[in-house]
Amino acid sequence: MPAPLRLISSSPSSNPLITRLCTYAALSPEEIAELEAAFERRLLFKKRRDVILEGYESHRLHVAVSGFAARYKLLANGKRQVIGIVLPGDIIGMPSAFFRSSLYSVTALSDMTAQVVRLDAFLALCQRIPALAIAMLWHSQREIATYADHIIDVGRRSPLERIAHFVLEMHARLRAAGCAADRSFELPLSQEIIGDVLGLSAPHVNRMLHQLKAEGLISVDRHQITIDDLESMQMLAQFEPPSPLIRAGSSY
Amino acid sequence: MPAPLRLISSSPSSNPLITRLCTYAALSPEEIAELEAAFERRLLFKKRRDVILEGYESHRLHVAVSGFAARYKLLANGKRQVIGIVLPGDIIGMPSAFFRSSLYSVTALSDMTAQVVRLDAFLALCQRIPALAIAMLWHSQREIATYADHIIDVGRRSPLERIAHFVLEMHARLRAAGCAADRSFELPLSQEIIGDVLGLSAPHVNRMLHQLKAEGLISVDRHQITIDDLESMQMLAQFEPPSPLIRAGSSY
DNA sequence: CGAAATTTTGATCACGTTCAACTTCAGTGG
DNA sequence: CCACTGAAGTTGAACGTGATCAAAATTTCG
């Protein structure tokens, strides 16, 4: 079992969501303290445990602190589509917690820890701290952009391009979360899960992964991925590193 | 050319976004007035005109008032993926306006009108009116759920299911915007565009559309679509009508 | 060490793309 | 008002891709 991911750099908070929100809007130390206090407890989810089940009510926000999870939906024909991979700093119950019943399920792909806050308590805080509400709005925009890229991936990229794009996206997001090195990172996902992310069959994921290796673009050892030829990968995947958000209050 | 869509029901505002935000959080008449005043002018975009171009800066929010648009991205291989269809009440520059440069392009699919507000002015309002910020947060969650459904569509549904799901989704959203009748609505999209939404080729969209007609599920006249067998359509598409959002302040 | 999950490999085949031609429709200018 | 032009819809044939299924090899974990 992989060692749990940890934040590397020093941060304004031990809660990776708070760290991230601070990059979106200016939060005072008191506001940060108040926000930290709102989180109730830290939970541990074992690998393969469901964190959220579609159809059930759960009006809590779980913030992933370490580990991986997948947000997914099961279809009647037995197929499964993964909506997205949840990484440290991501909000697990987004968007499900905002709806009467959960829209999608979330399952832990590795052991993972999460911090929890009730949605109503969190929204009350947003009400009192405008900067928090605005930071969350920004956070949502990032999320939307991630989803949009996923649509492009699945809709119009070739299987090889999809895999390349997925690897680069995971790397970029993990790096932003302080959980990846310059050109290598740990990705404990089965090929079956990757297939369900990208709308491919597991055997085909296997083949495409081998092709990327054969062409010298990446190498894989255990679940440690190294990007050997970043430029070719970006070219192949048409990958654009995430554009910076405008900063609230900056002049533009 | 189709008559422009108009809101049918009486609304708290002539701006369909404001109408929608009022369903997400309680806004006082004064706050609504203030919000309305923030919008600068009303623009007309002719069919086939680009509203936003990928890569360019545009830190304004355009709210669609009438007409249709498509948010899309062009890939190097010449393919195009439509991220989503913009309907009245939708925010055109979302998420692009929040980034340094636009992530995607938006083009008008019919003549359309839009109201404009500068992002900084809008965010300043969010700062002063917490309920507005929270309403926008809720709006974002809906958007995320829409994107998620799109991922499922393209990733794991058969072409026939995709089309059926798309038709039902357009109907539901148009209906929520007051732009559709009980079981019929106008959808002025070419089959090529629908293909680019769903990751299919235009000829195949044509075939699947014919199959839906042949099986008596829908009928099409001009660009007027009628859902003849709602139940079978929902069964086929695994369509779930949008779950209600929790109301801010409601007990749960 | 044994059981379960995952990766790998191969063969077959259906599905949906591609490309091209033709038809129909809509919008425009003469 | 009609003729013209470009856009959109329709059809068919051929091809290639990626799914499917199954089995074996390998790894992981209890």
XYZ file of N, CA, C and O (backbone and C1' of nucleotides) in Angstrom, chain C residues 1 4 7-8 12-13 20 23 25:
63
model
P 5.850 -20.689 0.893
O 4.313 -20.569 1.281
C 3.766 -21.384 2.284
C 2.258 -21.221 2.242
C 1.628 -21.571 0.901
O 0.396 -22.250 1.160
C 1.142 -19.311 1.441
P -11.000 -15.957 -2.944
O -10.611 -14.484 -3.398
C -10.213 -13.512 -2.405
C -9.644 -12.301 -3.122
C -10.462 -11.852 -4.332
O -10.640 -10.455 -4.243
C -8.207 -12.155 -4.947
P -3.920 -2.871 -12.947
O -3.045 -3.831 -13.877
C -1.821 -4.353 -13.378
C -1.286 -5.374 -14.356
C -1.129 -4.877 -15.800
O 0.208 -5.142 -16.180
C -2.246 -6.971 -15.748
P 0.820 -4.573 -17.544
O 0.533 -5.770 -18.558
C 1.158 -7.024 -18.309
C 0.596 -8.073 -19.239
C 0.577 -7.696 -20.726
O 1.588 -8.465 -21.358
C -1.344 -8.921 -20.062
P -9.580 -15.711 -35.145
O -10.946 -14.971 -34.822
C -11.713 -15.379 -33.684
C -12.839 -14.389 -33.460
C -13.522 -13.922 -34.745
O -14.909 -14.149 -34.598
C -12.931 -12.071 -33.395
P -15.867 -13.984 -35.856
O -16.587 -12.602 -35.490
C -16.917 -12.338 -34.127
C -17.370 -10.895 -34.008
C -18.123 -10.385 -35.238
O -19.222 -9.649 -34.772
C -16.340 -8.939 -34.740
P -13.292 12.013 -50.491
O -14.422 11.621 -51.541
C -14.907 10.277 -51.592
C -16.293 10.275 -52.165
C -16.657 11.545 -52.941
O -17.334 11.172 -54.128
C -18.267 11.136 -51.276
P -29.793 13.994 -56.704
O -30.546 14.432 -55.380
C -30.846 13.451 -54.386
C -31.513 14.152 -53.225
C -32.528 15.208 -53.624
O -33.690 15.017 -52.856
C -30.896 16.159 -52.190
P -37.223 20.073 -48.415
O -36.410 21.251 -47.723
C -35.582 20.960 -46.598
C -34.788 22.205 -46.259
C -35.614 23.494 -46.263
O -35.487 24.099 -44.989
C -33.616 23.749 -47.530
